[in-house]
Structure formats: C-alpha cells, structure tokens
Amino acid sequence: MIVLGIETSCDETAAAVIRSDENGGGEILADVVLSQIEAHRPFGGIVPEVAARAHLEFADHVVKQAMDQAGLSFDQLDAVAATGGPGLIGGVIVGVMTAKAIAAAHDIPFVAVNHLEGHALTARLTNNVAFPYLLLLVSGGHSQLLIVHGVGDYTRLGTTIDDAVGEAFDKSAKMLGLGYPGGPPIEAAARQGDAKRFALPRPLRGKPGCHFSFSGLKAAVKRTIDALPPGALLDQDVFDMAASFQAAVGDVIGERTGRAITEFRKQCPGANTLVVAGGVAANTALRTKLEDVAGAEGMVLAAPPLNLCTDNGAMIAWAGIERLKLGQQDTLDFAPRPRWPLDPDAPKATGAGVKA
Ligand code: KG4
Ligand code: ZN
C-alpha cells in the first residue's frame, strides 16, 4: 500500500509518501517539510492567518515535491491522508481540501488523521513498537501521558492544566531574547549554563495523578529575570536561566512520567515500552532524563528520530496506513476538527487555566 500524507495543522507545510510492507513496517519514499518559521518570526509566535495563507500558497508545491521525490504519479497512490485536526483550523482546511481533491480526482480513499494520533503512532513506524505502550506526548500545543492500547484506542492518564510544555519553552525563550521557536535555542544555551544557579519551582511534583502544569514555571522565569540588575541580560544569565528552566522541566516530566509508569503497569502488566513523541521530544536532555526514568522502572524508551518528532507528513501517512489496514477511511464530507481529543472519555482536568 502506498499512501501520501499531508500535514498543515501548525506552521509546517509537509507531505510524505510511505509504502507499507508485509511485515507491518513501512518505508518512507519521500518526506518534504517546508517550515514557515521565517514568516512568523517577526511576530514571536505563530499567527494563524499567516499560517493559513502560507499553507494555501505552498501545499500544492510541497505535495508535488514529495511525489517527485518518491518518483511516483498520483495514479500509483492507494490512498491519501491529511491531518483533520486538532490544530489551527485555517491550515487544517487547506490540507484536508488538498487531500480530498486528490482522492476525488484519482478515485482513491481519503483518510482524515488525528494529528495527535500521527505523533502517537510514529514509533511503530520507526521503532516497530507493539501495542500497548505508554506515550508521553510533548509538543507546542499538548503535554499528555496516554496508554496507547491500539489505533484509535487511548486512555489519557494526564494532561496539562494550563500551558503545554512546548509553549513554556517558547515563552521562556522569548523572555530570554532567544527567538522563536524556543526549544532548540534554549537547549543550546542550556549546554553552557549552570542549572543550579536559579531555583525554579517544580509544579505539581509529588502531587497525586499525572497532570502537568507549566504556567507557574513560566511566571517564575519572568520573576527571576525581573529581579536581575536592570539592562540587557548577560550571556551567562541567559545560559544559566535556560539550564535552570530545562532542568525544572526535566524534573517535572520525569516525576510525572514515573507516576504514569506505575499506573500503566497496573493496567497493562507485561508491557514495558515508553514512547516519547512530539516536538519537545527532540530535546536531548529530556530524552536522557526519560531513559533514566524508564530504565529505573525496567521499561525501554523508544524515541523516533528528531526529524520525525517535530511535525511532518510521514506521521500522517503512517497513521493513515494504520487506519486503512483496519478498513477505516473517511468520506469526502469529513469536516475539519479544531479540537479532537485522543481519549474523549477522559475526565476533564481541573485547574487554573485548563485548555486540554
Ligand atoms: O510537535 P511540534 O512540531 O508542533 C506541535 O504540534 O505543537 O512541536 C513544536 C514545539 C515547539 O514548542 C518547540 O519549541 C518545541 O516543540 N521543540 C523543542 C525542541 N525542538 C522543538 N523543545 C525543546 N527542545 C527542543 N530541542
Ligand atoms: Zn505536532
């Protein structure tokens, strides 16, 4: 089965082609990611209207580039998948309409993929992970701990009660003058910093459950910066703050994931894989922390390569293949979904600024 995947839910216009094999695996025949970062950089964050217009301008080119890279014509595709949500709705509409047009013109199935499921299933493509597994999904819009029982079958153990962890990276980076997106420059700055210099809080650490909270950490970064001598921040201040922030995030995520492992073990005895996914999973310090946490519990960490952690079309093509194999596809009247939880039955998280 050869499937084209299109991703347009945030600030990357992406398309990829995957061919599935008989052993349950897949080969990436093409993978094209066009980042819009330069278009958003002047605003210090993603502007939805700018994103939607850029997707509209470039989606066709990116799809063509992916097809050329794969050396295939549209007639050779077995199906086309696109992110159907959750995400910035203008961009999602562009991707969904592009995929529907290809499906209609070439009379092939269309699959609307949940973007979060794309992240969630990537480790099955890259690391051949079997169900069930524990998933830590950490991106610009989400911070969740989920049990992945199967395709479309999730139990959410924890979510953020306020900001997502990627958002905390991005906002802290902005305060430190490190630009957007904030994850990579914070990681780089942290390498030269002293993580013990600034005492930052570890929100919710030791509290029952597996929820996250990052807004207090963000506020503490601001307070600490404001307390420094007036004037421009010194390089060393930026390095130390980045290191202190990253250490706090690592501690919180490590502790929350440890609790989730205990719950996972109860619900799925015998299973022992922890998967980390989403853009923040590209953070090497966090991966090392998670390896330690998993190892201490007798679990194995599976992490997709960095380029498949941040948004891409391959994860959408792959999730499409997984659903098609189960006989699932969508009709051309599918309506894009700005919100689309993986576990719709999860109890609502309570907290100051609940978004999830
Ligand atoms: O999954 P993703 O590409 O898009 C969403 O679906 O949100 O995640 C983007 C997020 C951004 O907040 C970015 O700052 C963060 O992932 N990120 C990182 C790193 N690389 C990207 N955070 C920490 N360390 C990194 N190396
Ligand atoms: Zn994402």
mmCIF file of C-alpha atoms and ligand atoms in Angstrom:
data_model
loop_
_atom_site.group_PDB
_atom_site.id
_atom_site.type_symbol
_atom_site.label_atom_id
_atom_site.label_comp_id
_atom_site.label_asym_id
_atom_site.label_seq_id
_atom_site.Cartn_x
_atom_site.Cartn_y
_atom_site.Cartn_z
ATOM 1 C CA MET A 1 0.000 0.000 0.000
ATOM 2 C CA ILE A 2 1.395 3.433 -0.983
ATOM 3 C CA VAL A 3 -0.050 6.434 0.876
ATOM 4 C CA LEU A 4 0.507 10.178 0.586
ATOM 5 C CA GLY A 5 0.278 12.094 3.892
ATOM 6 C CA ILE A 6 -0.312 15.840 4.186
ATOM 7 C CA GLU A 7 0.280 17.878 7.370
ATOM 8 C CA THR A 8 -0.830 21.524 7.649
ATOM 9 C CA SER A 9 -2.126 21.930 11.212
ATOM 10 C CA CYS A 10 0.509 24.304 12.535
ATOM 11 C CA ASP A 11 3.471 26.092 10.962
ATOM 12 C CA GLU A 12 4.924 23.377 8.746
ATOM 13 C CA THR A 13 3.539 22.573 5.305
ATOM 14 C CA ALA A 14 4.532 18.937 4.933
ATOM 15 C CA ALA A 15 3.915 15.960 2.661
ATOM 16 C CA ALA A 16 5.361 12.463 2.623
ATOM 17 C CA VAL A 17 4.852 9.162 0.856
ATOM 18 C CA ILE A 18 5.106 5.809 2.657
ATOM 19 C CA ARG A 19 4.952 2.295 1.273
ATOM 20 C CA SER A 20 3.831 -0.313 3.817
ATOM 21 C CA ASP A 21 5.387 -3.786 3.758
ATOM 22 C CA GLU A 22 4.032 -7.254 4.593
ATOM 23 C CA ASN A 23 5.865 -7.358 7.940
ATOM 24 C CA GLY A 24 3.846 -4.493 9.391
ATOM 25 C CA GLY A 25 6.532 -1.902 8.686
ATOM 26 C CA GLY A 26 6.811 0.956 6.227
ATOM 27 C CA GLU A 27 9.366 2.670 4.031
ATOM 28 C CA ILE A 28 9.451 6.447 3.715
ATOM 29 C CA LEU A 29 9.716 7.102 -0.028
ATOM 30 C CA ALA A 30 9.558 10.875 0.298
ATOM 31 C CA ASP A 31 9.447 13.353 3.165
ATOM 32 C CA VAL A 32 9.183 17.099 2.493
ATOM 33 C CA VAL A 33 8.786 19.677 5.265
ATOM 34 C CA LEU A 34 8.504 23.370 4.465
ATOM 35 C CA SER A 35 8.886 25.414 7.636
ATOM 36 C CA GLN A 36 7.063 28.742 7.901
ATOM 37 C CA ILE A 37 9.215 29.882 10.797
ATOM 38 C CA GLU A 38 10.644 32.870 8.901
ATOM 39 C CA ALA A 39 7.132 34.155 8.159
ATOM 40 C CA HIS A 40 6.170 34.023 11.850
ATOM 41 C CA ARG A 41 9.462 35.054 13.433
ATOM 42 C CA PRO A 42 8.767 38.824 13.352
ATOM 43 C CA PHE A 43 5.650 38.181 15.485
ATOM 44 C CA GLY A 44 7.433 35.999 18.077
ATOM 45 C CA GLY A 45 4.888 33.213 17.659
ATOM 46 C CA ILE A 46 2.534 31.631 15.158
ATOM 47 C CA VAL A 47 -0.079 33.909 13.588
ATOM 48 C CA PRO A 48 -2.956 31.641 12.432
ATOM 49 C CA GLU A 49 -3.934 33.832 9.457
ATOM 50 C CA VAL A 50 -0.327 33.999 8.224
ATOM 51 C CA ALA A 51 -0.071 30.217 8.603
ATOM 52 C CA ALA A 52 -3.281 29.518 6.661
ATOM 53 C CA ARG A 53 -2.231 31.754 3.765
ATOM 54 C CA ALA A 54 1.219 30.167 3.596
ATOM 55 C CA HIS A 55 -0.294 26.654 3.572
ATOM 56 C CA LEU A 56 -2.595 27.720 0.739
ATOM 57 C CA GLU A 57 0.339 29.116 -1.220
ATOM 58 C CA PHE A 58 2.666 26.148 -0.778
ATOM 59 C CA ALA A 59 0.623 22.971 -0.176
ATOM 60 C CA ASP A 60 0.425 22.029 -3.885
ATOM 61 C CA HIS A 61 4.176 22.574 -4.379
ATOM 62 C CA VAL A 62 5.077 20.520 -1.321
ATOM 63 C CA VAL A 63 2.816 17.659 -2.453
ATOM 64 C CA LYS A 64 4.334 17.760 -5.951
ATOM 65 C CA GLN A 65 7.841 17.776 -4.484
ATOM 66 C CA ALA A 66 7.005 14.704 -2.364
ATOM 67 C CA MET A 67 5.565 12.855 -5.367
ATOM 68 C CA ASP A 68 8.650 13.745 -7.456
ATOM 69 C CA GLN A 69 10.965 12.629 -4.649
ATOM 70 C CA ALA A 70 9.111 9.302 -4.471
ATOM 71 C CA GLY A 71 9.235 9.031 -8.278
ATOM 72 C CA LEU A 72 5.516 8.281 -8.410
ATOM 73 C CA SER A 73 2.479 9.558 -10.271
ATOM 74 C CA PHE A 74 -0.826 10.107 -8.440
ATOM 75 C CA ASP A 75 -2.251 7.029 -10.191
ATOM 76 C CA GLN A 76 0.179 4.883 -8.211
ATOM 77 C CA LEU A 77 -1.191 6.009 -4.834
ATOM 78 C CA ASP A 78 -3.511 3.682 -2.940
ATOM 79 C CA ALA A 79 -4.839 6.416 -0.631
ATOM 80 C CA VAL A 80 -4.281 9.952 0.594
ATOM 81 C CA ALA A 81 -4.276 11.021 4.256
ATOM 82 C CA ALA A 82 -4.346 14.523 5.734
ATOM 83 C CA THR A 83 -4.388 15.957 9.238
ATOM 84 C CA GLY A 84 -8.084 16.503 10.008
ATOM 85 C CA GLY A 85 -7.374 18.248 13.346
ATOM 86 C CA PRO A 86 -6.707 19.276 16.037
ATOM 87 C CA GLY A 87 -4.844 22.432 15.061
ATOM 88 C CA LEU A 88 -5.160 25.887 13.559
ATOM 89 C CA ILE A 89 -8.324 25.493 11.569
ATOM 90 C CA GLY A 90 -7.328 27.575 8.509
ATOM 91 C CA GLY A 91 -4.319 25.355 7.897
ATOM 92 C CA VAL A 92 -6.223 22.138 8.578
ATOM 93 C CA ILE A 93 -8.858 23.143 5.993
ATOM 94 C CA VAL A 94 -6.150 23.670 3.355
ATOM 95 C CA GLY A 95 -4.624 20.217 3.929
ATOM 96 C CA VAL A 96 -7.987 18.446 4.064
ATOM 97 C CA MET A 97 -9.246 20.125 0.876
ATOM 98 C CA THR A 98 -5.996 19.308 -0.934
ATOM 99 C CA ALA A 99 -6.272 15.635 0.066
ATOM 100 C CA LYS A 100 -9.972 15.439 -0.806
ATOM 101 C CA ALA A 101 -9.275 16.888 -4.250
ATOM 102 C CA ILE A 102 -6.567 14.269 -4.908
ATOM 103 C CA ALA A 103 -8.833 11.496 -3.604
ATOM 104 C CA ALA A 104 -11.752 12.629 -5.779
ATOM 105 C CA ALA A 105 -9.672 13.168 -8.918
ATOM 106 C CA HIS A 106 -7.906 9.793 -8.682
ATOM 107 C CA ASP A 107 -10.739 7.830 -7.099
ATOM 108 C CA ILE A 108 -8.732 6.664 -4.085
ATOM 109 C CA PRO A 109 -9.656 6.535 -0.364
ATOM 110 C CA PHE A 110 -9.251 9.618 1.821
ATOM 111 C CA VAL A 111 -8.272 9.339 5.497
ATOM 112 C CA ALA A 112 -8.596 12.227 7.965
ATOM 113 C CA VAL A 113 -5.894 11.667 10.583
ATOM 114 C CA ASN A 114 -5.888 12.998 14.133
ATOM 115 C CA HIS A 115 -2.601 14.945 14.333
ATOM 116 C CA LEU A 116 -2.012 13.602 17.864
ATOM 117 C CA GLU A 117 -2.506 10.050 16.626
ATOM 118 C CA GLY A 118 0.123 10.803 13.969
ATOM 119 C CA HIS A 119 2.617 11.634 16.729
ATOM 120 C CA ALA A 120 1.379 8.703 18.833
ATOM 121 C CA LEU A 121 1.886 6.017 16.171
ATOM 122 C CA THR A 122 5.209 7.230 14.695
ATOM 123 C CA ALA A 123 7.237 4.949 16.982
ATOM 124 C CA ARG A 124 5.529 1.946 15.367
ATOM 125 C CA LEU A 125 6.984 3.048 12.025
ATOM 126 C CA THR A 126 10.446 3.960 13.311
ATOM 127 C CA ASN A 127 10.928 1.545 16.235
ATOM 128 C CA ASN A 128 8.467 -1.224 15.406
ATOM 129 C CA VAL A 129 6.777 -0.816 18.806
ATOM 130 C CA ALA A 130 3.904 -3.186 19.657
ATOM 131 C CA PHE A 131 0.664 -2.248 21.461
ATOM 132 C CA PRO A 132 0.106 -1.458 24.278
ATOM 133 C CA TYR A 133 2.637 1.203 25.229
ATOM 134 C CA LEU A 134 2.845 4.272 27.410
ATOM 135 C CA LEU A 135 3.104 7.527 25.468
ATOM 136 C CA LEU A 136 4.458 10.864 26.593
ATOM 137 C CA LEU A 137 3.270 13.379 24.008
ATOM 138 C CA VAL A 138 5.004 16.720 24.388
ATOM 139 C CA SER A 139 4.551 19.399 21.727
ATOM 140 C CA GLY A 140 3.799 23.086 21.251
ATOM 141 C CA GLY A 141 0.117 22.525 21.940
ATOM 142 C CA HIS A 142 -0.031 19.372 24.077
ATOM 143 C CA SER A 143 1.527 17.685 27.103
ATOM 144 C CA GLN A 144 -0.131 14.354 27.714
ATOM 145 C CA LEU A 145 0.538 10.915 29.142
ATOM 146 C CA LEU A 146 -1.557 8.239 27.437
ATOM 147 C CA ILE A 147 -1.823 4.496 27.276
ATOM 148 C CA VAL A 148 -1.938 3.510 23.611
ATOM 149 C CA HIS A 149 -3.979 0.302 23.505
ATOM 150 C CA GLY A 150 -4.356 0.326 19.724
ATOM 151 C CA VAL A 151 -5.266 2.519 16.771
ATOM 152 C CA GLY A 152 -7.997 4.905 17.954
ATOM 153 C CA ASP A 153 -7.903 3.409 21.450
ATOM 154 C CA TYR A 154 -6.317 5.591 24.128
ATOM 155 C CA THR A 155 -6.550 6.080 27.890
ATOM 156 C CA ARG A 156 -5.398 9.513 28.960
ATOM 157 C CA LEU A 157 -3.596 9.405 32.290
ATOM 158 C CA GLY A 158 -2.529 13.029 32.427
ATOM 159 C CA THR A 159 -2.638 16.332 30.577
ATOM 160 C CA THR A 160 -1.612 19.910 31.272
ATOM 161 C CA ILE A 161 -3.933 22.005 33.367
ATOM 162 C CA ASP A 162 -2.566 25.202 31.806
ATOM 163 C CA ASP A 163 0.300 25.668 29.291
ATOM 164 C CA ALA A 164 1.820 22.961 27.104
ATOM 165 C CA VAL A 165 5.494 22.257 27.711
ATOM 166 C CA GLY A 166 6.491 23.484 24.217
ATOM 167 C CA GLU A 167 4.631 26.695 24.959
ATOM 168 C CA ALA A 168 6.664 27.072 28.170
ATOM 169 C CA PHE A 169 9.883 26.629 26.136
ATOM 170 C CA ASP A 170 8.685 29.169 23.551
ATOM 171 C CA LYS A 171 7.554 31.787 26.091
ATOM 172 C CA SER A 172 10.649 31.431 28.270
ATOM 173 C CA ALA A 173 12.859 31.730 25.180
ATOM 174 C CA LYS A 174 11.053 34.909 24.217
ATOM 175 C CA MET A 175 11.707 36.392 27.678
ATOM 176 C CA LEU A 176 15.391 35.483 27.282
ATOM 177 C CA GLY A 177 15.557 37.090 23.824
ATOM 178 C CA LEU A 178 16.252 33.719 22.201
ATOM 179 C CA GLY A 179 13.629 33.960 19.463
ATOM 180 C CA TYR A 180 11.047 31.560 18.123
ATOM 181 C CA PRO A 181 10.646 28.591 18.291
ATOM 182 C CA GLY A 182 12.182 28.440 21.716
ATOM 183 C CA GLY A 183 13.033 24.769 22.243
ATOM 184 C CA PRO A 184 16.211 24.475 20.157
ATOM 185 C CA PRO A 185 17.865 27.761 21.342
ATOM 186 C CA ILE A 186 17.031 27.002 24.992
ATOM 187 C CA GLU A 187 18.580 23.566 24.592
ATOM 188 C CA ALA A 188 21.704 25.095 23.018
ATOM 189 C CA ALA A 189 22.009 27.851 25.658
ATOM 190 C CA ALA A 190 21.452 25.356 28.482
ATOM 191 C CA ARG A 191 24.581 23.434 27.432
ATOM 192 C CA GLN A 192 26.690 26.415 28.536
ATOM 193 C CA GLY A 193 24.721 27.186 31.684
ATOM 194 C CA ASP A 194 24.608 26.296 35.370
ATOM 195 C CA ALA A 195 21.298 24.573 36.119
ATOM 196 C CA LYS A 196 21.708 25.199 39.856
ATOM 197 C CA ARG A 197 22.080 28.971 39.649
ATOM 198 C CA PHE A 198 18.366 29.818 39.696
ATOM 199 C CA ALA A 199 15.936 27.984 41.978
ATOM 200 C CA LEU A 200 12.823 27.464 39.845
ATOM 201 C CA PRO A 201 9.672 25.620 41.000
ATOM 202 C CA ARG A 202 8.742 22.035 40.018
ATOM 203 C CA PRO A 203 4.943 22.458 39.623
ATOM 204 C CA LEU A 204 2.770 19.534 40.817
ATOM 205 C CA ARG A 205 5.804 17.402 41.713
ATOM 206 C CA GLY A 206 4.790 14.862 44.328
ATOM 207 C CA LYS A 207 1.069 15.570 43.864
ATOM 208 C CA PRO A 208 -1.266 12.645 43.087
ATOM 209 C CA GLY A 209 -2.136 11.913 39.468
ATOM 210 C CA CYS A 210 -0.204 12.534 36.277
ATOM 211 C CA HIS A 211 -1.295 16.024 35.221
ATOM 212 C CA PHE A 212 1.181 18.744 34.293
ATOM 213 C CA SER A 213 1.308 22.464 34.997
ATOM 214 C CA PHE A 214 3.797 24.845 33.419
ATOM 215 C CA SER A 215 2.360 28.346 33.814
ATOM 216 C CA GLY A 216 3.865 28.774 37.313
ATOM 217 C CA LEU A 217 7.279 27.843 35.968
ATOM 218 C CA LYS A 218 6.917 30.391 33.185
ATOM 219 C CA ALA A 219 5.911 33.060 35.736
ATOM 220 C CA ALA A 220 8.920 32.144 37.903
ATOM 221 C CA VAL A 221 11.233 32.603 34.905
ATOM 222 C CA LYS A 222 9.778 36.085 34.434
ATOM 223 C CA ARG A 223 10.117 36.988 38.143
ATOM 224 C CA THR A 224 13.697 35.760 38.229
ATOM 225 C CA ILE A 225 14.650 37.735 35.104
ATOM 226 C CA ASP A 226 12.952 40.858 36.520
ATOM 227 C CA ALA A 227 15.000 40.513 39.723
ATOM 228 C CA LEU A 228 18.309 40.649 37.824
ATOM 229 C CA PRO A 229 20.122 44.008 37.550
ATOM 230 C CA PRO A 230 18.410 46.321 35.032
ATOM 231 C CA GLY A 231 19.657 46.471 31.455
ATOM 232 C CA ALA A 232 20.340 43.815 28.859
ATOM 233 C CA LEU A 233 20.722 40.248 30.113
ATOM 234 C CA LEU A 234 24.291 38.985 30.194
ATOM 235 C CA ASP A 235 25.025 35.903 28.106
ATOM 236 C CA GLN A 236 25.813 33.937 31.247
ATOM 237 C CA ASP A 237 22.448 34.911 32.773
ATOM 238 C CA VAL A 238 20.695 33.602 29.661
ATOM 239 C CA PHE A 239 22.698 30.354 29.699
ATOM 240 C CA ASP A 240 22.071 29.769 33.410
ATOM 241 C CA MET A 241 18.366 30.578 33.121
ATOM 242 C CA ALA A 242 17.991 28.244 30.130
ATOM 243 C CA ALA A 243 19.783 25.462 32.030
ATOM 244 C CA SER A 244 17.748 26.041 35.199
ATOM 245 C CA PHE A 245 14.489 26.074 33.206
ATOM 246 C CA GLN A 246 15.343 22.926 31.264
ATOM 247 C CA ALA A 247 16.308 21.123 34.480
ATOM 248 C CA ALA A 248 12.973 22.088 36.081
ATOM 249 C CA VAL A 249 11.051 20.823 33.037
ATOM 250 C CA GLY A 250 13.058 17.596 33.042
ATOM 251 C CA ASP A 251 12.409 17.001 36.747
ATOM 252 C CA VAL A 252 8.678 17.601 36.407
ATOM 253 C CA ILE A 253 8.272 15.457 33.305
ATOM 254 C CA GLY A 254 10.451 12.720 34.806
ATOM 255 C CA GLU A 255 8.402 12.595 38.013
ATOM 256 C CA ARG A 256 5.010 12.704 36.256
ATOM 257 C CA THR A 257 6.116 10.011 33.801
ATOM 258 C CA GLY A 258 7.302 7.844 36.703
ATOM 259 C CA ARG A 259 3.804 8.010 38.192
ATOM 260 C CA ALA A 260 2.269 7.180 34.822
ATOM 261 C CA ILE A 261 4.545 4.132 34.525
ATOM 262 C CA THR A 262 3.148 2.826 37.834
ATOM 263 C CA GLU A 263 -0.412 3.220 36.527
ATOM 264 C CA PHE A 264 0.498 1.730 33.124
ATOM 265 C CA ARG A 265 1.991 -1.311 34.849
ATOM 266 C CA LYS A 266 -1.267 -1.845 36.749
ATOM 267 C CA GLN A 267 -3.410 -1.583 33.629
ATOM 268 C CA CYS A 268 -1.089 -3.394 31.200
ATOM 269 C CA PRO A 269 1.045 -5.923 33.074
ATOM 270 C CA GLY A 270 3.836 -7.320 30.945
ATOM 271 C CA ALA A 271 4.103 -4.321 28.622
ATOM 272 C CA ASN A 272 7.286 -2.311 29.037
ATOM 273 C CA THR A 273 7.713 0.363 26.367
ATOM 274 C CA LEU A 274 7.673 4.095 26.992
ATOM 275 C CA VAL A 275 7.379 6.163 23.801
ATOM 276 C CA VAL A 276 8.122 9.870 23.661
ATOM 277 C CA ALA A 277 6.716 11.905 20.777
ATOM 278 C CA GLY A 278 6.007 15.492 19.687
ATOM 279 C CA GLY A 279 8.326 18.426 19.016
ATOM 280 C CA VAL A 280 9.722 18.662 22.560
ATOM 281 C CA ALA A 281 10.819 15.020 22.258
ATOM 282 C CA ALA A 282 13.613 16.417 20.058
ATOM 283 C CA ASN A 283 15.221 17.696 23.294
ATOM 284 C CA THR A 284 18.269 15.560 24.037
ATOM 285 C CA ALA A 285 18.426 16.401 27.751
ATOM 286 C CA LEU A 286 14.800 15.317 28.122
ATOM 287 C CA ARG A 287 15.461 12.076 26.252
ATOM 288 C CA THR A 288 18.349 11.291 28.592
ATOM 289 C CA LYS A 289 16.134 12.011 31.607
ATOM 290 C CA LEU A 290 13.402 9.743 30.226
ATOM 291 C CA GLU A 291 15.897 6.988 29.525
ATOM 292 C CA ASP A 292 16.881 7.133 33.219
ATOM 293 C CA VAL A 293 13.265 7.140 34.418
ATOM 294 C CA ALA A 294 12.320 4.275 32.101
ATOM 295 C CA GLY A 295 15.448 2.272 32.961
ATOM 296 C CA ALA A 296 14.847 2.614 36.704
ATOM 297 C CA GLU A 297 11.394 1.072 36.200
ATOM 298 C CA GLY A 298 12.573 -1.709 33.884
ATOM 299 C CA MET A 299 10.987 -0.004 30.880
ATOM 300 C CA VAL A 300 12.533 0.654 27.485
ATOM 301 C CA LEU A 301 12.380 4.136 25.934
ATOM 302 C CA ALA A 302 11.514 4.329 22.227
ATOM 303 C CA ALA A 303 12.004 7.734 20.647
ATOM 304 C CA PRO A 304 11.599 8.445 16.927
ATOM 305 C CA PRO A 305 14.479 10.264 15.179
ATOM 306 C CA LEU A 306 14.438 14.022 15.756
ATOM 307 C CA ASN A 307 13.044 14.944 12.321
ATOM 308 C CA LEU A 308 10.035 12.681 12.890
ATOM 309 C CA CYS A 309 9.365 14.161 16.359
ATOM 310 C CA THR A 310 8.553 17.620 15.048
ATOM 311 C CA ASP A 311 5.584 17.931 12.674
ATOM 312 C CA ASN A 312 5.946 16.083 9.378
ATOM 313 C CA GLY A 313 3.899 14.363 6.680
ATOM 314 C CA ALA A 314 5.305 10.872 7.295
ATOM 315 C CA MET A 315 3.492 10.565 10.629
ATOM 316 C CA ILE A 316 0.217 11.389 8.872
ATOM 317 C CA ALA A 317 0.835 8.938 6.012
ATOM 318 C CA TRP A 318 1.743 6.240 8.558
ATOM 319 C CA ALA A 319 -1.314 6.829 10.783
ATOM 320 C CA GLY A 320 -3.362 6.707 7.572
ATOM 321 C CA ILE A 321 -1.844 3.321 6.712
ATOM 322 C CA GLU A 322 -2.585 2.009 10.209
ATOM 323 C CA ARG A 323 -6.243 3.021 9.869
ATOM 324 C CA LEU A 324 -6.587 1.745 6.304
ATOM 325 C CA LYS A 325 -5.236 -1.639 7.395
ATOM 326 C CA LEU A 326 -8.177 -1.804 9.814
ATOM 327 C CA GLY A 327 -10.575 -0.975 6.997
ATOM 328 C CA GLN A 328 -11.084 2.600 8.184
ATOM 329 C CA GLN A 329 -11.368 5.591 5.869
ATOM 330 C CA ASP A 330 -13.345 8.837 5.758
ATOM 331 C CA THR A 331 -15.899 10.256 3.388
ATOM 332 C CA LEU A 332 -15.374 13.417 1.394
ATOM 333 C CA ASP A 333 -17.813 15.295 3.637
ATOM 334 C CA PHE A 334 -15.432 14.984 6.632
ATOM 335 C CA ALA A 335 -15.405 18.322 8.500
ATOM 336 C CA PRO A 336 -12.036 19.534 9.896
ATOM 337 C CA ARG A 337 -11.911 19.442 13.714
ATOM 338 C CA PRO A 338 -10.167 22.244 15.638
ATOM 339 C CA ARG A 339 -10.410 20.085 18.798
ATOM 340 C CA TRP A 340 -10.076 16.314 18.677
ATOM 341 C CA PRO A 341 -9.028 14.558 21.910
ATOM 342 C CA LEU A 342 -7.465 11.093 21.641
ATOM 343 C CA ASP A 343 -9.439 9.956 24.680
ATOM 344 C CA PRO A 344 -12.819 11.711 24.524
ATOM 345 C CA ASP A 345 -13.967 9.934 27.700
ATOM 346 C CA ALA A 346 -11.135 11.249 29.901
ATOM 347 C CA PRO A 347 -12.426 13.210 32.884
ATOM 348 C CA LYS A 348 -11.992 16.937 32.456
ATOM 349 C CA ALA A 349 -8.766 18.164 34.046
ATOM 350 C CA THR A 350 -9.348 20.803 36.667
ATOM 351 C CA GLY A 351 -7.002 23.671 37.285
ATOM 352 C CA ALA A 352 -6.428 27.366 36.871
ATOM 353 C CA GLY A 353 -6.200 27.671 33.098
ATOM 354 C CA VAL A 354 -7.417 24.353 31.738
ATOM 355 C CA LYS A 355 -7.004 24.134 27.975
ATOM 356 C CA ALA A 356 -6.958 20.409 27.338
HETATM 357 O O1 KG4 B 1 5.091 18.784 17.521
HETATM 358 P P1 KG4 B 1 5.532 20.162 17.115
HETATM 359 O O2 KG4 B 1 6.493 20.299 15.966
HETATM 360 O O3 KG4 B 1 4.287 21.050 16.790
HETATM 361 C C1 KG4 B 1 3.088 20.956 17.514
HETATM 362 O O4 KG4 B 1 2.265 20.066 17.183
HETATM 363 O O5 KG4 B 1 2.968 21.734 18.501
HETATM 364 O O6 KG4 B 1 6.160 20.852 18.429
HETATM 365 C C2 KG4 B 1 6.657 22.186 18.391
HETATM 366 C C3 KG4 B 1 7.216 22.514 19.759
HETATM 367 C C4 KG4 B 1 7.645 23.975 19.916
HETATM 368 O O7 KG4 B 1 7.093 24.495 21.113
HETATM 369 C C5 KG4 B 1 9.172 23.901 20.002
HETATM 370 O O8 KG4 B 1 9.761 24.931 20.787
HETATM 371 C C6 KG4 B 1 9.355 22.539 20.642
HETATM 372 O O9 KG4 B 1 8.381 21.719 20.020
HETATM 373 N N1 KG4 B 1 10.698 21.998 20.389
HETATM 374 C C7 KG4 B 1 11.590 21.767 21.372
HETATM 375 C C8 KG4 B 1 12.775 21.335 20.729
HETATM 376 N N2 KG4 B 1 12.562 21.286 19.374
HETATM 377 C C9 KG4 B 1 11.273 21.708 19.192
HETATM 378 N N3 KG4 B 1 11.503 21.903 22.715
HETATM 379 C C10 KG4 B 1 12.580 21.616 23.447
HETATM 380 N N4 KG4 B 1 13.768 21.205 22.914
HETATM 381 C C11 KG4 B 1 13.906 21.038 21.569
HETATM 382 N N5 KG4 B 1 15.074 20.649 21.057
HETATM 383 ZN ZN ZN B 2 2.652 18.219 16.391
#
